[in-house]
Amino acid sequence: GKVVHHEGENAKIAIRNIRRDAIHHFKELLKDKDISEDDERKAENDIQQTTDTAVSKVDEIVAEKEKELLEI
């Protein structure tokens, strides 16, 4: 249980770090005028949706694994 939970937390931290880096990248593109503010906003929304999906997938997997461990 604890190990599974811990691994799940690590996965979510990794996902959030990727989100942070991606958002930073798009802010740099905006600063350099390579993309418009609309593009940057859209990218940020897409990144957030992808992040939310990935985080809930991790939560699902953790819940399933914890349930399996209880059944053993």
XYZ file of N, CA and C in Angstrom:
216
model
N 0.817 -1.205 0.000
C 0.000 0.000 0.000
C 0.852 1.256 0.000
N 1.757 1.344 1.007
C 2.588 2.551 1.132
C 3.483 2.758 -0.079
N 4.092 1.680 -0.554
C 4.999 1.762 -1.698
C 4.236 2.219 -2.942
N 3.073 1.612 -3.164
C 2.243 1.957 -4.322
C 1.860 3.439 -4.256
N 1.436 3.865 -3.075
C 1.027 5.263 -2.880
C 2.205 6.203 -3.159
N 3.379 5.840 -2.644
C 4.588 6.641 -2.812
C 4.964 6.748 -4.289
N 4.912 5.629 -4.996
C 5.227 5.637 -6.430
C 4.238 6.511 -7.197
N 2.983 6.459 -6.801
C 1.956 7.297 -7.418
C 2.259 8.772 -7.226
N 2.671 9.126 -6.003
C 3.029 10.524 -5.727
C 4.224 10.946 -6.579
N 5.224 10.078 -6.695
C 6.399 10.382 -7.529
C 5.999 10.606 -8.982
N 5.095 9.776 -9.472
C 4.632 9.907 -10.854
C 3.940 11.256 -11.048
N 3.116 11.647 -10.067
C 2.393 12.921 -10.186
C 3.349 14.112 -10.126
N 4.395 14.001 -9.311
C 5.408 15.063 -9.247
C 6.099 15.187 -10.601
N 6.446 14.048 -11.195
C 7.096 14.050 -12.513
C 6.195 14.710 -13.555
N 4.909 14.373 -13.526
C 3.944 14.950 -14.470
C 3.879 16.474 -14.289
N 3.830 16.920 -13.029
C 3.751 18.365 -12.774
C 5.022 19.082 -13.216
N 6.173 18.425 -13.068
C 7.422 19.033 -13.526
C 7.428 19.206 -15.040
N 6.897 18.219 -15.739
C 6.801 18.308 -17.196
C 5.861 19.456 -17.572
N 4.744 19.560 -16.843
C 3.797 20.659 -17.101
C 4.495 22.000 -16.925
N 5.208 22.138 -15.809
C 5.902 23.399 -15.513
C 6.890 23.747 -16.637
N 7.680 22.766 -17.066
C 8.666 23.000 -18.133
C 7.990 23.382 -19.442
N 6.887 22.711 -19.759
C 6.175 22.997 -21.006
C 5.606 24.407 -20.983
N 4.992 24.787 -19.868
C 4.419 26.133 -19.752
C 5.525 27.176 -19.853
N 6.652 26.916 -19.208
C 7.798 27.823 -19.266
C 8.258 28.002 -20.716
N 8.318 26.894 -21.445
C 8.725 26.910 -22.850
C 7.810 27.809 -23.682
N 6.491 27.665 -23.480
C 5.546 28.484 -24.232
C 5.625 29.957 -23.837
N 5.896 30.238 -22.556
C 6.064 31.629 -22.117
C 7.291 32.254 -22.784
N 8.353 31.465 -22.943
C 9.553 31.943 -23.644
C 9.228 32.260 -25.102
N 8.481 31.350 -25.748
C 8.084 31.583 -27.148
C 7.274 32.872 -27.263
N 6.387 33.088 -26.297
C 5.559 34.301 -26.291
C 6.445 35.529 -26.117
N 7.397 35.442 -25.176
C 8.297 36.565 -24.898
C 9.105 36.927 -26.143
N 9.539 35.894 -26.884
C 10.319 36.112 -28.113
C 9.422 36.450 -29.305
N 8.113 36.583 -29.043
C 7.131 36.925 -30.082
C 7.042 35.855 -31.187
N 7.385 34.605 -30.827
C 7.281 33.509 -31.791
C 5.851 32.975 -31.864
N 5.072 33.222 -30.802
C 3.658 32.829 -30.787
C 2.842 33.992 -30.226
N 1.530 33.962 -30.483
C 0.639 35.015 -29.980
C 0.177 34.668 -28.563
N -0.418 35.648 -27.891
C -0.960 35.400 -26.547
C -2.056 34.345 -26.595
N -2.850 34.363 -27.673
C -3.905 33.350 -27.828
C -3.299 31.952 -27.919
N -2.237 31.832 -28.716
C -1.550 30.535 -28.858
C -1.028 30.066 -27.501
N -0.445 30.996 -26.769
C 0.132 30.654 -25.462
C -0.965 30.196 -24.505
N -2.091 30.925 -24.516
C -3.218 30.569 -23.642
C -3.780 29.205 -24.011
N -3.928 28.964 -25.311
C -4.449 27.675 -25.783
C -3.494 26.544 -25.390
N -2.208 26.775 -25.573
C -1.210 25.766 -25.218
C -1.286 25.452 -23.725
N -1.409 26.512 -22.905
C -1.478 26.314 -21.459
C -2.712 25.501 -21.067
N -3.844 25.782 -21.718
C -5.071 25.013 -21.457
C -4.895 23.548 -21.852
N -4.295 23.329 -23.029
C -4.059 21.952 -23.497
C -3.142 21.206 -22.530
N -2.080 21.892 -22.099
C -1.129 21.282 -21.167
C -1.834 20.924 -19.863
N -2.691 21.847 -19.382
C -3.403 21.599 -18.129
C -4.346 20.401 -18.263
N -5.069 20.318 -19.386
C -5.981 19.183 -19.608
C -5.212 17.864 -19.644
N -4.093 17.872 -20.361
C -3.264 16.665 -20.456
C -2.761 16.269 -19.072
N -2.341 17.272 -18.291
C -1.856 17.038 -16.926
C -2.949 16.421 -16.071
N -4.152 17.015 -16.112
C -5.275 16.506 -15.305
C -5.597 15.061 -15.669
N -5.594 14.759 -16.974
C -5.873 13.400 -17.441
C -4.820 12.431 -16.918
N -3.553 12.828 -17.025
C -2.459 11.958 -16.586
C -2.518 11.724 -15.079
N -2.779 12.780 -14.314
C -2.852 12.659 -12.856
C -4.010 11.743 -12.446
N -5.173 11.882 -13.088
C -6.287 11.003 -12.704
C -6.021 9.566 -13.117
N -5.284 9.365 -14.210
C -4.897 8.006 -14.621
C -3.988 7.380 -13.550
N -3.036 8.158 -13.050
C -2.152 7.672 -11.974
C -2.987 7.298 -10.748
N -3.934 8.176 -10.378
C -4.790 7.903 -9.216
C -5.577 6.602 -9.405
N -6.080 6.385 -10.626
C -6.828 5.153 -10.934
C -5.947 3.922 -10.742
N -4.749 3.984 -11.311
C -3.829 2.840 -11.238
C -3.462 2.554 -9.787
N -3.164 3.611 -9.018
C -2.822 3.446 -7.604
C -3.987 2.794 -6.852
N -5.198 3.279 -7.090
C -6.376 2.730 -6.416
C -6.556 1.246 -6.756
N -6.375 0.901 -8.054
C -6.498 -0.500 -8.471
C -5.465 -1.383 -7.798
N -4.216 -0.918 -7.790
C -3.127 -1.700 -7.191
C -3.352 -1.889 -5.709
N -3.788 -0.819 -5.019
C -4.031 -0.922 -3.579
C -5.148 -1.916 -3.304
N -6.172 -1.931 -4.164
C -7.271 -2.868 -4.023
C -6.770 -4.309 -4.216
N -5.946 -4.507 -5.254
C -5.372 -5.836 -5.506
C -4.585 -6.319 -4.298
N -3.790 -5.435 -3.709
C -2.961 -5.809 -2.556
C -3.833 -6.221 -1.365
N -4.985 -5.577 -1.221
C -5.881 -5.916 -0.120
C -6.516 -7.300 -0.323
N -6.657 -7.694 -1.605
C -7.328 -8.971 -1.891
C -6.416 -10.177 -1.716
N -5.107 -9.931 -1.660
C -4.154 -11.051 -1.563
C -4.283 -11.749 -0.204
